Short mmCIF file of C-alpha atoms in Angstrom, two decimals:
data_model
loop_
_atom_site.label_atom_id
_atom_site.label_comp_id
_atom_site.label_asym_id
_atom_site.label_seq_id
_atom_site.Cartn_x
_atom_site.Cartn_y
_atom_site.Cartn_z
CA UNK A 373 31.87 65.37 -7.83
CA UNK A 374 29.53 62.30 -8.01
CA UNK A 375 25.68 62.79 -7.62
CA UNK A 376 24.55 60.70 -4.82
CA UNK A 377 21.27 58.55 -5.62
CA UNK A 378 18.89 58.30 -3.10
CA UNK A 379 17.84 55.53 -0.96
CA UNK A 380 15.38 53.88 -3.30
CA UNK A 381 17.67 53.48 -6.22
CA UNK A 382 20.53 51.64 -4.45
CA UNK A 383 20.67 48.08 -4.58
CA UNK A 384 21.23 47.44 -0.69
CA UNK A 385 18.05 49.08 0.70
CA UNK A 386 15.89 46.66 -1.81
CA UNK A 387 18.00 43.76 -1.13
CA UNK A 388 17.47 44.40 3.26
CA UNK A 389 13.73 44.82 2.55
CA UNK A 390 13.08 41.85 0.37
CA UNK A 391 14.34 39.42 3.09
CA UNK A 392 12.16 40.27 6.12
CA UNK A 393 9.40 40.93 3.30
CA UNK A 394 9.54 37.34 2.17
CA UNK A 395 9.63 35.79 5.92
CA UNK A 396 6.42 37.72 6.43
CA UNK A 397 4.90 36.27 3.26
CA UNK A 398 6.23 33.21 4.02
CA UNK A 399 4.56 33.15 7.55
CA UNK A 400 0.99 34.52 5.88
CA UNK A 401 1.11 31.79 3.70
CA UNK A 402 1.54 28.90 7.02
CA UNK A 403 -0.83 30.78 9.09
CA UNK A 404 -3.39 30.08 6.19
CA UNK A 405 -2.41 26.68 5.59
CA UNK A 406 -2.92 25.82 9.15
CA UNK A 407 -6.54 27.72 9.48
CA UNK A 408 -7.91 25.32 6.15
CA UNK A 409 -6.50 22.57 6.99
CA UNK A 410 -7.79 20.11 10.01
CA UNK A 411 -5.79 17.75 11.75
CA UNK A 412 -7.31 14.53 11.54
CA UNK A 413 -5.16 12.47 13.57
CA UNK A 414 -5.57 13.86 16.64
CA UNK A 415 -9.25 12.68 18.60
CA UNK A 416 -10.57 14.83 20.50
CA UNK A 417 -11.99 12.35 23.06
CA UNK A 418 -9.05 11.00 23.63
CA UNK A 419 -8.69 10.03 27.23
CA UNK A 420 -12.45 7.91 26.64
CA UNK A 421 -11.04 6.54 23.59
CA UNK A 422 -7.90 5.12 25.94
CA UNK A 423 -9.85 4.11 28.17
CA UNK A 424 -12.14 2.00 26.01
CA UNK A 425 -8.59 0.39 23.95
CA UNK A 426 -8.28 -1.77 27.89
CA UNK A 427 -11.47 -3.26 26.85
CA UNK A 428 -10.95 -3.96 23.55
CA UNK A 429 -7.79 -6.07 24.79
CA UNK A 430 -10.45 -8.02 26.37
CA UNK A 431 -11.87 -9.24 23.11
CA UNK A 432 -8.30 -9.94 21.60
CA UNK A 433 -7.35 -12.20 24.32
CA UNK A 434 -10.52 -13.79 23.86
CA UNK A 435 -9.56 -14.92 20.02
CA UNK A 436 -6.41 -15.90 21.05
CA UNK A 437 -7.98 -18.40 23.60
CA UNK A 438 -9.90 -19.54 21.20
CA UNK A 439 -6.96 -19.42 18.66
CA UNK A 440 -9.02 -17.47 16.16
CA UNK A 441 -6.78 -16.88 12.58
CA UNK A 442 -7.25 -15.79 9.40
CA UNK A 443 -5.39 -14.92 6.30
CA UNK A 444 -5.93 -12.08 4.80
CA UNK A 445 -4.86 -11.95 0.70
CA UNK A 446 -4.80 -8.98 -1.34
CA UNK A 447 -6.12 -9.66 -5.12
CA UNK A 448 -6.53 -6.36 -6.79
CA UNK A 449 -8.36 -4.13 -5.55
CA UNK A 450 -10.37 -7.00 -3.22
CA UNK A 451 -9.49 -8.34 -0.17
CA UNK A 452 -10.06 -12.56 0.81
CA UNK A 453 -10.70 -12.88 4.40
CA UNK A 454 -10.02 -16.86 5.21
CA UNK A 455 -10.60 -18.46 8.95
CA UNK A 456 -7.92 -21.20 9.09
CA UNK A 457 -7.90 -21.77 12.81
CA UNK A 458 -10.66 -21.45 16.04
CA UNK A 459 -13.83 -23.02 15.96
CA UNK A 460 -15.79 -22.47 12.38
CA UNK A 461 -17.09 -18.73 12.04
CA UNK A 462 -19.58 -18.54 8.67
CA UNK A 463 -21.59 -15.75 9.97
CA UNK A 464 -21.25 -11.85 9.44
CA UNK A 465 -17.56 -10.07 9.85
CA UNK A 466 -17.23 -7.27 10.80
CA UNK A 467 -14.27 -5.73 8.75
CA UNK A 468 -11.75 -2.83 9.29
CA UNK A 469 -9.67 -0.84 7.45
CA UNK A 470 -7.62 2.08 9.19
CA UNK A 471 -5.77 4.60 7.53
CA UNK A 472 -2.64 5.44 9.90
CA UNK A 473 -2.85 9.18 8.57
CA UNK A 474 -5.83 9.91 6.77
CA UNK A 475 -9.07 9.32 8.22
CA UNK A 476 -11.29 10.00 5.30
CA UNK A 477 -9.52 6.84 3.19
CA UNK A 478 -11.14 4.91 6.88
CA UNK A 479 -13.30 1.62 5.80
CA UNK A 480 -15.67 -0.34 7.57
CA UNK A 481 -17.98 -2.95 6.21
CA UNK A 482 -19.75 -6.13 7.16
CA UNK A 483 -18.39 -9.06 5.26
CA UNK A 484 -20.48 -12.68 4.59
CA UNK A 485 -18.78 -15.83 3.69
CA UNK A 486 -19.28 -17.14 0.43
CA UNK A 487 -20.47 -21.25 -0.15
CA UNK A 488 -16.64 -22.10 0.00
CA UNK A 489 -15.97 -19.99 3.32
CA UNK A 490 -14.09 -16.75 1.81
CA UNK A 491 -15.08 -13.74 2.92
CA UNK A 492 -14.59 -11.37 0.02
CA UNK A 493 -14.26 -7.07 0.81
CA UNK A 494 -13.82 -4.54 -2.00
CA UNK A 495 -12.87 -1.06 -1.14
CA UNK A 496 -13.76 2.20 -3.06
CA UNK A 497 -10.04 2.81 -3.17
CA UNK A 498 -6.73 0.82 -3.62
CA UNK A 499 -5.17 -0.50 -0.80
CA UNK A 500 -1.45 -0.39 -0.98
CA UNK A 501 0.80 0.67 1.78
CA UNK A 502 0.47 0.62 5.91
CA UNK A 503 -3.46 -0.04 7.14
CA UNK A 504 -4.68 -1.38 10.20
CA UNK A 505 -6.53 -4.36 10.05
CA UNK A 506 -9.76 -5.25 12.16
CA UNK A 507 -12.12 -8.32 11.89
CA UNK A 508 -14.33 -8.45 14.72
CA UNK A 509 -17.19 -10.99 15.06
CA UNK A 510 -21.00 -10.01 14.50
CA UNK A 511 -21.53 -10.37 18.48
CA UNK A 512 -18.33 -8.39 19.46
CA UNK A 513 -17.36 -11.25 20.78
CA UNK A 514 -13.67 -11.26 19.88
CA UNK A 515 -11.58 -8.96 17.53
CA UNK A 516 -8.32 -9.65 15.59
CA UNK A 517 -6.43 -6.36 15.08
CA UNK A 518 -2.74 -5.99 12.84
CA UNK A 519 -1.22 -3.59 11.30
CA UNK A 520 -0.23 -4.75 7.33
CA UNK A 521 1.48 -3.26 4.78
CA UNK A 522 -0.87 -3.78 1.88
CA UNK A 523 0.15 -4.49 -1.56
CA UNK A 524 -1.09 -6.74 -4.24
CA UNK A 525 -0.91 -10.29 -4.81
CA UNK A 526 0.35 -10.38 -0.79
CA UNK A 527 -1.04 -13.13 2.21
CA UNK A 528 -0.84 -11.98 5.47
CA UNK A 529 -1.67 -13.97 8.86
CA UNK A 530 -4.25 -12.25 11.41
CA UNK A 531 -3.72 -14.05 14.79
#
């Protein structure tokens, strides 16, 4: 006669535990990773922030009737800003530089021309990949807005 082992020295006991035991720990782990972590996409203001984008179209029809347009080159780790259309702009710019996921890599700066007309903007951090693009006069007059993949030794054509 065979001695019967109990419950706890039997392989298919362990093996029905372990599953549920490592969807539990599993599901710990998430729940944790969602209470440190902050969504930063997501504003919470949304529905003022929507309502202010129908006046900002305002200001981007406004360069277009004045046929506002710059290039925008990408040397390194510095960004040329060059008008090239719309009547002669030399005075501050305001410029723009939206991360589409993370907010914290956000820029925002106020750019003067240089003798020759270049305005010249040099970011803590590289550049490369998706960003949106903002130059917006000193007055808030008019804004250009694009969204331009990024990478070096690249022109791009704000309009």
């Amino acid at each position: 006669m065979s001695d019967i082992q109990p419950w706890y020295k039997q392989f298919w006991p362990w093996f029905l535990i372990i599953l549920p035991l490592c969807a539990v720990v599993a599901s710990i782990n998430m729940l944790m990773i969602a209470l440190d972590t902050k969504d930063s996409v997501v504003a919470e203001d949304y529905y003022k922030k929507g309502k202010a984008i129908n006046m900002d179209l305002r200001k981007n029809k406004y360069a277009k009737q004045l046929g506002m347009q710059f290039s925008v080159e990408v040397d390194g780790n510095t960004l040329l800003i060059t008008q090239h259309g719309g009547p002669e702009y030399r005075t501050g710019l305001n410029v723009e530089l939206y991360h589409p996921t993370l907010a914290e890599r956000d820029y925002k700066v106020m750019a003067t021309a240089d003798p020759s007309g270049v305005y010249r903007v040099s970011p803590p951090e590289e550049l490369n990949g998706h960003w949106e693009v903002r130059l917006e006069s000193f007055d808030s007059k008019w804004r250009l807005h694009k969204r331009l993949e990024l990478k070096n030794n690249s022109q791009h054509w704000l309009n």
